[in-house]
Amino acid sequence: MDRMFQTHRIRKSRECAPLWRFSAPDGGGLERPEMMMVPGVWESHPRLRAYRGRGIYEQTVSCGGNVRFFFGSVSFRGRVELDGREIASHYGAYTGFEAVARNLAPGEHLLRVEADNRFAEDSALHIPNDYYAYGGICRPVTAEELSDAYITFCHGRTVKTESGWEVRTETEIRNLTDRPLAYRLEISAAGEKAELPVRLQPEETRTVRCTVACADVTAWTPEHPALYELQALLRREEAPVDDLIDRIGFREIRTEGTRILLNGEPLRLKGFNRHEEYGGFGMAVPPSAMMQDLQLMRDLGANCVRTCHYPNDPRFLDLCDETGMLVWEESHARGLSEERMRHPRFREQLEMCNREMVAQHFNHPSIFVWGCLNECADDTEYGAACYRESFRTLRASDPGRPVTAALLERPGGRVYGEMDVIGINLYPEWYYAGSVREALDRKKQEIRFGGGNGKPIIVSEIGAGAIYGYHDPLGQAKWSEERQCAILEKQIRGVLADPDVCGIFLWQFADVRVSEEWFAGRPGTMNNKGITDAFRRPKAAYRTVRELFSET
Ligand code: ADA
């Protein structure tokens, strides 16, 4: 399943078989093709642990007519061929993409996917980094048989009204034929319906808007995450020809002065940065492990999670919707210098990731803010222009959520006035001697006089490292679990005591693998600042965080 609920009752949709024939043509160390699991990363295979190259996946599929394949993730970039003809290509591991073939003869067809995780000249976002960029088909693949037209998305923005709520919907429909088509579109939200005629010109893709009034519904809150079905149904005369089902929660997010309000209630955020990675599974995190992460975070007293530094698996977001875990989701970028941001493909690749993230994750009530450009060059005029452009795209794609970015601690920031919520990454007591209080005062001063005065501030990263199992009860040596506990205690108390800060995301939930090139300061090429190790084994800090999150 590519989601945690059924997304179609009319459209014929199934998950592709999990086993694919796999080969690694760039010296991956496989003498011959082998069967590989999808979803999965090829680094799970003992001979491909550090393979950076192309992976070729092949599978025979039985289908016919108008066929649509949807790939939740091909990392880092993908090319899709059907019977030897390219039908799609995509850049970016963290958002999905479709591959459509029309008028196929019914029968067996060869589906071939080329995944490529090499760092390439034409790639601005995918570079050696303080996380690992895996290779493979890392999220589910679905195969669907379509009618003459199909619904590509249905977005529902929930807005509070005098008499209850309304859902302002946007539905995009694509005509796959060279003929004009006339349909009726039926939108239902929480059981309330609206209907309108839709006429499509040949090959036309059209977005239609309509509002559904929902008087008698329960609001979505972290404590009571009530979810409702949003359904778009396309009919020709009376016959249903296509549908798309998603889920929504009735809630409004807005900022008011230094506060972030959810249905009018101020948020006090305590949570974690979580890379999408789990031990030997890499970024192809099994759904039960996603649920375990949320259960652990809830046990720790967390109410929010940041998808550092890229859009996450929709199934994880579905679980956040279900359990009321608030989400700071961000598009893909980490630590790009101005030089990197001047890469000829940077703005186009960032724009595409921003648009795909919002288009594919729009309906998740748990996402309370859209982020972008983690620790990029916000201190130069060109870099600031890129931040402004990114915020414009996010706001234009979704006026219903605030926008933010997690900024570097160093002075010189130029974009505090451009974002709705200000994120700051601080590492006092770990990367440098100095109190949390001093670090916060320094950064707040800069924000105050740099255009961000009176806005909500979140400490989007703060933490310290420890090697799982390394103890130094007498001396608290660096990398010992005892040292990590002592530093985290100072950091959490310092941040939660500051009345100007409305949230904290610890760096980080679990240890993660980093690029081979990131050799310095990363024992075992791991970022060891997790409060659990890569297999979710708790370090001593687990208890420290749980006590502090529950008492403060
Ligand atoms: C930065 C960065 C994180 C991680 C962290 C660290 O704040 O945003 O991705 O690299 O530092 O562990 O130093």
XYZ file of N, CA, C and O and ligand atoms in Angstrom, residues 129-131 273 275 306 308-309 334-335 374-375 406-408 425-427 430-431 461 507-508 518 522 527-529, ligand 1:
125
model
N 26.800 14.711 1.783
C 26.174 15.502 2.847
C 26.182 14.763 4.177
O 26.564 13.587 4.241
N 25.668 15.482 5.195
C 25.668 14.914 6.545
C 24.459 14.021 6.751
O 23.829 14.015 7.807
N 24.105 13.298 5.719
C 23.129 12.213 5.707
C 23.462 11.409 4.458
O 24.222 11.873 3.603
N 14.113 16.261 15.235
C 14.485 16.128 13.825
C 14.603 14.640 13.541
O 15.273 13.913 14.310
N 15.569 12.028 10.409
C 15.876 11.623 9.035
C 15.054 10.378 8.722
O 14.777 9.563 9.620
N 10.252 17.121 12.717
C 10.704 17.880 11.542
C 11.294 16.902 10.537
O 12.149 16.082 10.894
N 13.634 16.615 8.512
C 14.943 17.082 8.008
C 15.453 16.096 6.962
O 15.385 14.887 7.170
N 16.030 16.478 5.761
C 15.883 17.805 5.184
C 15.195 17.654 3.841
O 15.732 18.028 2.789
N 20.201 20.991 2.055
C 20.900 21.080 3.340
C 22.255 21.693 3.145
O 23.074 21.176 2.395
N 22.455 22.869 3.811
C 23.797 23.426 3.899
C 24.401 23.814 2.556
O 25.577 23.573 2.308
N 17.436 24.457 4.401
C 18.089 24.339 5.708
C 19.540 24.822 5.646
O 20.354 24.289 4.870
N 19.842 25.870 6.479
C 21.238 26.341 6.611
C 21.909 26.595 5.271
O 23.035 26.223 5.013
N 15.118 26.779 8.604
C 16.034 26.611 9.736
C 17.364 27.221 9.340
O 17.992 26.771 8.371
N 17.758 28.279 10.056
C 18.912 29.078 9.645
C 20.141 28.781 10.505
O 20.025 28.367 11.660
N 21.278 29.038 9.891
C 22.548 28.854 10.581
C 22.666 29.837 11.742
O 22.046 30.912 11.727
N 19.150 27.152 14.195
C 19.890 25.953 14.602
C 21.047 26.384 15.499
O 21.904 27.150 15.076
N 21.083 25.872 16.736
C 22.108 26.292 17.708
C 22.784 25.055 18.295
O 22.117 24.067 18.590
N 24.100 25.139 18.532
C 24.780 23.994 19.146
C 25.729 24.424 20.264
O 26.879 23.971 20.317
N 28.102 22.020 22.549
C 28.603 20.888 21.776
C 29.687 21.339 20.795
O 30.835 20.980 20.931
N 29.297 22.225 19.857
C 30.279 22.674 18.874
C 31.171 23.779 19.425
O 32.221 24.080 18.881
N 17.019 23.199 15.614
C 18.008 22.160 15.901
C 18.818 22.545 17.126
O 19.208 23.709 17.263
N 18.120 17.843 17.825
C 18.898 17.149 16.797
C 19.674 16.037 17.476
O 20.639 16.321 18.195
N 19.293 14.773 17.310
C 18.241 14.309 16.468
C 17.616 13.053 17.069
O 18.112 12.534 18.075
N 32.007 12.663 4.128
C 31.832 13.499 5.332
C 32.654 12.913 6.461
O 32.163 12.575 7.521
N 32.691 12.393 12.204
C 31.539 11.475 12.117
C 32.047 10.043 12.307
O 32.233 9.310 11.355
N 26.148 10.154 11.843
C 25.851 11.317 12.660
C 25.232 10.786 13.945
O 24.112 10.296 13.962
N 26.039 10.901 15.047
C 25.696 10.178 16.279
C 24.936 11.036 17.277
O 25.033 10.810 18.486
N 24.198 12.020 16.834
C 23.490 12.887 17.793
C 22.087 12.340 18.116
O 21.284 13.040 18.723
C 23.295 21.196 11.022
C 22.454 20.491 9.950
C 22.118 19.070 10.290
C 23.304 18.339 10.916
C 23.723 19.093 12.186
C 24.940 18.436 12.852
O 22.519 21.975 11.850
O 21.259 21.188 9.682
O 21.747 18.409 9.082
O 24.368 18.324 10.005
O 24.109 20.413 11.839
O 24.818 17.257 13.243
O 25.953 19.120 12.946
